[in-house]
């Protein structure tokens, strides 16, 4: 089973970036989900170009792959979580988010990343659904153009509570935009358990052609809380088997953004859990082929 495991830096915010990358390499991770934020690689820093080159050299020296993630809570506005979004009523505010995502594409190209992650944002009060979708399509178009020029896919994530919350919403956006080639999907396995009608396994199978990035953690039905593995309800071996069967070649990144206080230990236990789940999936597959129970 070929799975490329990573860990998100938004779950390692108490570590310097160099230390976080060294930790993940030492633990055996294949890559990292690098959230652009002030404590690691600040997308608004005046020396961003040089710092990005330094990170690229560090990743290369450690043999780590990378996805660029853009879910920092207060990177643009110190008072509004994830604000402004691509749906903001203020055109200048929407343009600031668009510019950040274009910058993320540039960073991703310098790092040799396999995707740039983003999400839509929450529909503002007194905003119709049609207006929100119109804002989203207009604001994301320059990002898709940058992604097309760089050859880096833009992977939008269905996020509970956002305008684009489900896989059906992702396909709605694809249709509105005319199915542009650079637009792909970030599939969060926990979100599938939380919100989707289909099972996480079915979500992987149904979304396979558009998968560009995967985030993974445990979760409970109807509760949007990212949990360490074993604390939720997800049966992981079938999920990992479905990812392998889909021939997904990107990173599968552990997403525990509220657990930085225990980040190093959770990074250790998470990779052990996922490796064990992958072994269980392989054992079940072998048993099924033999038509009996393992000896």
Coordinates of N, CA and C in Angstrom, one line a residue, residues 39-168:
X39 N 4.1 32.4 12.6 CA 5.0 31.6 13.4 C 5.9 30.7 12.6
X40 N 5.6 30.5 11.3 CA 6.4 29.6 10.5 C 6.9 30.3 9.3
X41 N 6.2 30.1 8.2 CA 6.5 30.9 6.9 C 5.5 31.9 6.7
X42 N 5.8 33.2 7.1 CA 4.9 34.3 7.1 C 4.7 34.8 5.7
X43 N 3.5 34.7 5.1 CA 3.3 35.1 3.7 C 3.3 36.6 3.5
X44 N 3.3 37.4 4.6 CA 3.3 38.8 4.5 C 4.7 39.4 4.9
X45 N 5.7 38.5 5.2 CA 7.0 39.0 5.5 C 7.7 39.6 4.4
X46 N 8.5 40.7 4.6 CA 9.2 41.4 3.5 C 10.3 40.5 2.9
X47 N 10.8 39.5 3.6 CA 11.8 38.7 3.1 C 11.3 37.3 2.7
X48 N 10.0 37.2 2.3 CA 9.3 36.0 2.0 C 10.1 35.1 1.0
X49 N 10.6 35.8 -0.1 CA 11.3 35.1 -1.1 C 12.5 34.3 -0.6
X50 N 13.3 35.0 0.1 CA 14.5 34.3 0.7 C 14.2 33.3 1.7
X51 N 13.2 33.5 2.6 CA 12.8 32.6 3.6 C 12.2 31.3 2.9
X52 N 11.5 31.5 1.8 CA 10.9 30.4 1.1 C 12.0 29.5 0.5
X53 N 13.0 30.2 0.0 CA 14.2 29.4 -0.6 C 14.9 28.6 0.5
X54 N 15.0 29.2 1.7 CA 15.6 28.5 2.8 C 14.8 27.2 3.2
X55 N 13.5 27.4 3.2 CA 12.6 26.3 3.5 C 12.7 25.2 2.5
X56 N 12.8 25.6 1.2 CA 12.9 24.7 0.1 C 14.2 23.8 0.3
X57 N 15.3 24.5 0.7 CA 16.5 23.8 0.9 C 16.4 22.8 2.1
X58 N 15.7 23.2 3.1 CA 15.5 22.4 4.3 C 14.7 21.2 3.9
X59 N 13.6 21.4 3.2 CA 12.8 20.2 2.8 C 13.5 19.2 1.9
X60 N 14.3 19.8 1.0 CA 15.1 18.9 0.2 C 16.1 18.1 1.0
X61 N 16.8 18.8 1.9 CA 17.8 18.1 2.7 C 17.2 17.0 3.6
X62 N 15.9 17.1 4.0 CA 15.3 16.2 4.8 C 14.5 15.1 4.0
X63 N 14.4 15.4 2.7 CA 13.6 14.4 1.9 C 12.1 14.5 2.1
X64 N 11.6 15.7 2.5 CA 10.2 15.9 2.7 C 9.4 16.5 1.6
X65 N 8.3 15.9 1.2 CA 7.4 16.6 0.3 C 6.5 17.6 1.0
X66 N 5.8 18.4 0.3 CA 5.1 19.5 0.9 C 3.8 19.9 0.2
X67 N 2.7 20.2 0.9 CA 1.6 20.9 0.4 C 1.5 22.2 1.1
X68 N 1.1 23.3 0.4 CA 1.0 24.6 1.1 C -0.5 24.7 1.5
X69 N -0.7 25.0 2.8 CA -2.0 25.2 3.3 C -2.3 26.6 3.7
X70 N -3.5 27.1 3.6 CA -3.8 28.5 3.8 C -4.9 28.8 4.8
X71 N -4.9 27.9 5.8 CA -6.0 28.0 6.8 C -5.6 28.7 8.0
X72 N -4.5 29.6 8.0 CA -4.1 30.3 9.2 C -5.3 31.2 9.7
X73 N -5.5 31.2 11.0 CA -6.7 31.9 11.6 C -6.7 33.4 11.4
X74 N -5.5 34.0 11.7 CA -5.5 35.5 11.8 C -4.4 36.1 11.0
X75 N -4.0 35.5 9.9 CA -2.9 35.9 9.1 C -3.2 37.3 8.4
X76 N -4.4 37.5 8.0 CA -4.8 38.8 7.4 C -5.5 39.8 8.3
X77 N -6.2 39.3 9.3 CA -6.9 40.2 10.2 C -6.7 39.7 11.6
X78 N -6.1 40.5 12.5 CA -5.9 40.0 13.8 C -7.1 39.9 14.7
X79 N -8.2 40.3 14.2 CA -9.5 40.3 15.0 C -10.5 39.4 14.5
X80 N -10.4 39.0 13.2 CA -11.4 38.1 12.6 C -10.8 36.8 12.2
X81 N -11.3 35.7 12.8 CA -10.8 34.4 12.4 C -11.1 34.1 11.0
X82 N -10.0 33.8 10.2 CA -10.1 33.4 8.8 C -10.6 34.6 7.9
X83 N -10.6 35.8 8.5 CA -11.1 37.0 7.8 C -9.9 37.7 7.1
X84 N -10.2 38.5 6.1 CA -11.4 38.4 5.2 C -11.4 37.1 4.4
X85 N -12.5 36.7 3.9 CA -12.6 35.5 3.1 C -12.9 35.9 1.7
X86 N -13.0 34.9 0.8 CA -13.3 35.1 -0.6 C -14.8 35.5 -0.8
X87 N -15.6 35.5 0.3 CA -17.0 35.9 0.3 C -17.2 37.3 1.0
X88 N -16.2 38.0 1.4 CA -16.4 39.2 2.1 C -17.2 40.2 1.3
X89 N -18.1 41.0 2.0 CA -18.9 42.0 1.2 C -18.0 43.1 0.6
X90 N -16.8 43.4 1.2 CA -16.0 44.4 0.8 C -15.1 43.9 -0.3
X91 N -15.2 44.5 -1.5 CA -14.3 44.0 -2.7 C -12.8 44.0 -2.4
X92 N -12.4 45.1 -1.7 CA -11.0 45.2 -1.3 C -10.6 44.0 -0.4
X93 N -11.4 43.7 0.5 CA -11.1 42.6 1.5 C -11.1 41.3 0.7
X94 N -12.0 41.0 -0.2 CA -12.0 39.8 -1.0 C -10.7 39.8 -1.8
X95 N -10.3 40.9 -2.3 CA -9.0 41.0 -3.1 C -7.8 40.7 -2.2
X96 N -7.8 41.0 -1.0 CA -6.7 40.7 -0.1 C -6.6 39.2 0.1
X97 N -7.7 38.5 0.2 CA -7.7 37.0 0.3 C -7.2 36.4 -1.0
X98 N -7.7 36.9 -2.1 CA -7.2 36.4 -3.4 C -5.7 36.6 -3.5
X99 N -5.2 37.8 -3.2 CA -3.8 38.1 -3.3 C -3.0 37.1 -2.4
X100 N -3.5 36.8 -1.2 CA -2.8 35.8 -0.3 C -2.7 34.5 -1.0
X101 N -3.8 34.0 -1.6 CA -3.8 32.7 -2.3 C -2.9 32.7 -3.5
X102 N -2.8 33.8 -4.2 CA -1.9 33.9 -5.4 C -0.5 33.8 -4.8
X103 N -0.2 34.5 -3.7 CA 1.1 34.4 -3.1 C 1.4 33.0 -2.7
X104 N 0.4 32.3 -2.2 CA 0.6 30.9 -1.7 C 1.0 30.0 -2.9
X105 N 0.4 30.3 -4.1 CA 0.7 29.5 -5.3 C 2.2 29.8 -5.6
X106 N 2.6 31.0 -5.5 CA 4.0 31.4 -5.8 C 5.0 30.6 -4.9
X107 N 4.6 30.6 -3.6 CA 5.4 29.9 -2.6 C 5.5 28.4 -2.9
X108 N 4.3 27.9 -3.3 CA 4.2 26.5 -3.6 C 5.1 26.1 -4.8
X109 N 5.1 27.0 -5.8 CA 6.0 26.7 -6.9 C 7.5 26.7 -6.6
X110 N 7.9 27.6 -5.7 CA 9.2 27.7 -5.2 C 9.6 26.4 -4.4
X111 N 8.6 25.9 -3.6 CA 8.9 24.8 -2.8 C 8.8 23.5 -3.5
X112 N 8.2 23.5 -4.7 CA 7.9 22.2 -5.4 C 6.8 21.5 -4.8
X113 N 5.8 22.2 -4.3 CA 4.7 21.6 -3.6 C 3.8 20.9 -4.6
X114 N 3.0 19.9 -4.1 CA 2.1 19.2 -5.1 C 0.7 19.8 -5.1
X115 N 0.4 20.8 -4.2 CA -0.9 21.4 -4.3 C -0.9 22.6 -3.3
X116 N -1.9 23.5 -3.5 CA -2.2 24.6 -2.6 C -3.6 24.4 -2.1
X117 N -3.8 24.4 -0.8 CA -5.1 24.2 -0.2 C -5.8 25.5 0.0
X118 N -7.1 25.6 0.0 CA -7.9 26.8 0.4 C -9.3 26.3 0.7
X119 N -10.1 27.3 1.2 CA -11.5 27.0 1.4 C -12.3 28.3 1.1
X120 N -13.6 28.2 1.1 CA -14.5 29.3 0.6 C -14.7 30.4 1.6
X121 N -14.9 30.0 2.9 CA -15.3 30.9 3.9 C -16.8 30.8 4.2
X122 N -17.2 31.4 5.3 CA -18.6 31.4 5.7 C -19.4 32.5 5.0
X123 N -20.6 32.2 4.6 CA -21.4 33.2 4.0 C -21.7 34.3 4.9
X124 N -21.4 35.6 4.6 CA -21.6 36.7 5.5 C -23.1 36.9 5.8
X125 N -23.5 37.5 6.9 CA -24.9 37.8 7.2 C -25.5 38.7 6.1
X126 N -26.8 38.5 5.8 CA -27.6 39.3 4.8 C -27.0 39.1 3.4
X127 N -26.4 38.0 3.1 CA -25.9 37.7 1.8 C -26.6 36.5 1.2
X128 N -27.2 36.7 0.1 CA -27.9 35.6 -0.6 C -26.9 34.5 -1.0
X129 N -27.4 33.3 -1.2 CA -26.6 32.2 -1.6 C -26.0 32.5 -3.0
X130 N -26.9 33.0 -3.9 CA -26.4 33.3 -5.3 C -25.3 34.3 -5.2
X131 N -25.5 35.4 -4.4 CA -24.4 36.4 -4.3 C -23.1 35.8 -3.8
X132 N -23.2 34.9 -2.8 CA -22.0 34.3 -2.2 C -21.3 33.5 -3.3
X133 N -22.0 32.7 -4.1 CA -21.4 31.9 -5.1 C -20.8 32.8 -6.2
X134 N -21.4 33.8 -6.5 CA -20.9 34.8 -7.5 C -19.5 35.4 -7.0
X135 N -19.5 35.8 -5.7 CA -18.3 36.3 -5.1 C -17.2 35.3 -5.2
X136 N -17.5 34.1 -4.8 CA -16.5 33.0 -4.8 C -15.9 32.7 -6.1
X137 N -16.8 32.6 -7.1 CA -16.2 32.3 -8.5 C -15.4 33.5 -9.0
X138 N -15.7 34.7 -8.7 CA -15.0 35.8 -9.2 C -13.6 36.0 -8.4
X139 N -13.7 35.7 -7.1 CA -12.5 35.9 -6.3 C -11.5 34.8 -6.5
X140 N -11.9 33.6 -6.8 CA -11.0 32.5 -7.0 C -10.4 32.4 -8.4
X141 N -11.0 33.1 -9.3 CA -10.6 32.9 -10.7 C -9.1 33.4 -10.9
X142 N -8.6 34.5 -10.3 CA -7.2 34.8 -10.4 C -6.3 33.8 -9.8
X143 N -6.8 33.1 -8.8 CA -5.9 32.1 -8.1 C -5.8 30.9 -9.0
X144 N -6.9 30.5 -9.7 CA -6.8 29.4 -10.6 C -5.9 29.8 -11.8
X145 N -6.0 31.0 -12.2 CA -5.1 31.4 -13.3 C -3.6 31.3 -12.9
X146 N -3.3 31.7 -11.7 CA -1.9 31.6 -11.2 C -1.6 30.1 -11.1
X147 N -2.5 29.3 -10.6 CA -2.2 27.8 -10.5 C -2.0 27.2 -11.8
X148 N -2.7 27.7 -12.8 CA -2.5 27.1 -14.2 C -1.1 27.5 -14.7
X149 N -0.7 28.7 -14.5 CA 0.6 29.2 -14.9 C 1.7 28.4 -14.2
X150 N 1.6 28.1 -13.0 CA 2.6 27.5 -12.2 C 2.6 26.0 -12.3
X151 N 1.5 25.4 -12.7 CA 1.3 23.9 -12.7 C 1.1 23.3 -11.4
X152 N 0.7 24.2 -10.4 CA 0.4 23.7 -9.1 C -1.2 23.7 -8.9
X153 N -1.8 22.5 -8.7 CA -3.2 22.5 -8.5 C -3.7 23.3 -7.3
X154 N -4.9 23.9 -7.4 CA -5.6 24.5 -6.3 C -6.6 23.5 -5.7
X155 N -6.5 23.1 -4.5 CA -7.3 22.1 -3.9 C -8.2 22.7 -2.9
X156 N -9.5 22.9 -3.2 CA -10.4 23.6 -2.3 C -11.0 22.6 -1.4
X157 N -11.2 22.9 -0.1 CA -11.7 22.0 0.9 C -13.1 22.3 1.3
X158 N -14.0 21.3 1.2 CA -15.3 21.4 1.8 C -15.2 21.5 3.3
X159 N -15.7 22.6 3.9 CA -15.5 22.9 5.3 C -16.9 23.0 6.0
X160 N -17.2 22.3 7.0 CA -18.5 22.4 7.7 C -18.7 23.9 8.1
X161 N -19.9 24.4 7.8 CA -20.3 25.7 8.1 C -20.0 26.8 7.0
X162 N -19.2 26.4 6.0 CA -18.8 27.3 5.0 C -19.8 27.2 3.8
X163 N -19.7 28.2 2.9 CA -20.6 28.1 1.7 C -20.3 26.8 1.0
X164 N -19.0 26.5 0.8 CA -18.7 25.2 0.2 C -18.4 24.2 1.3
X165 N -19.4 23.5 1.6 CA -19.3 22.6 2.8 C -19.3 21.1 2.5
X166 N -19.7 20.7 1.3 CA -19.8 19.3 1.0 C -19.2 19.0 -0.4
X167 N -19.1 17.7 -0.7 CA -18.6 17.3 -2.0 C -19.6 17.8 -3.1
X168 N -20.9 17.8 -2.8 CA -21.8 18.3 -3.8 C -21.6 19.8 -4.1

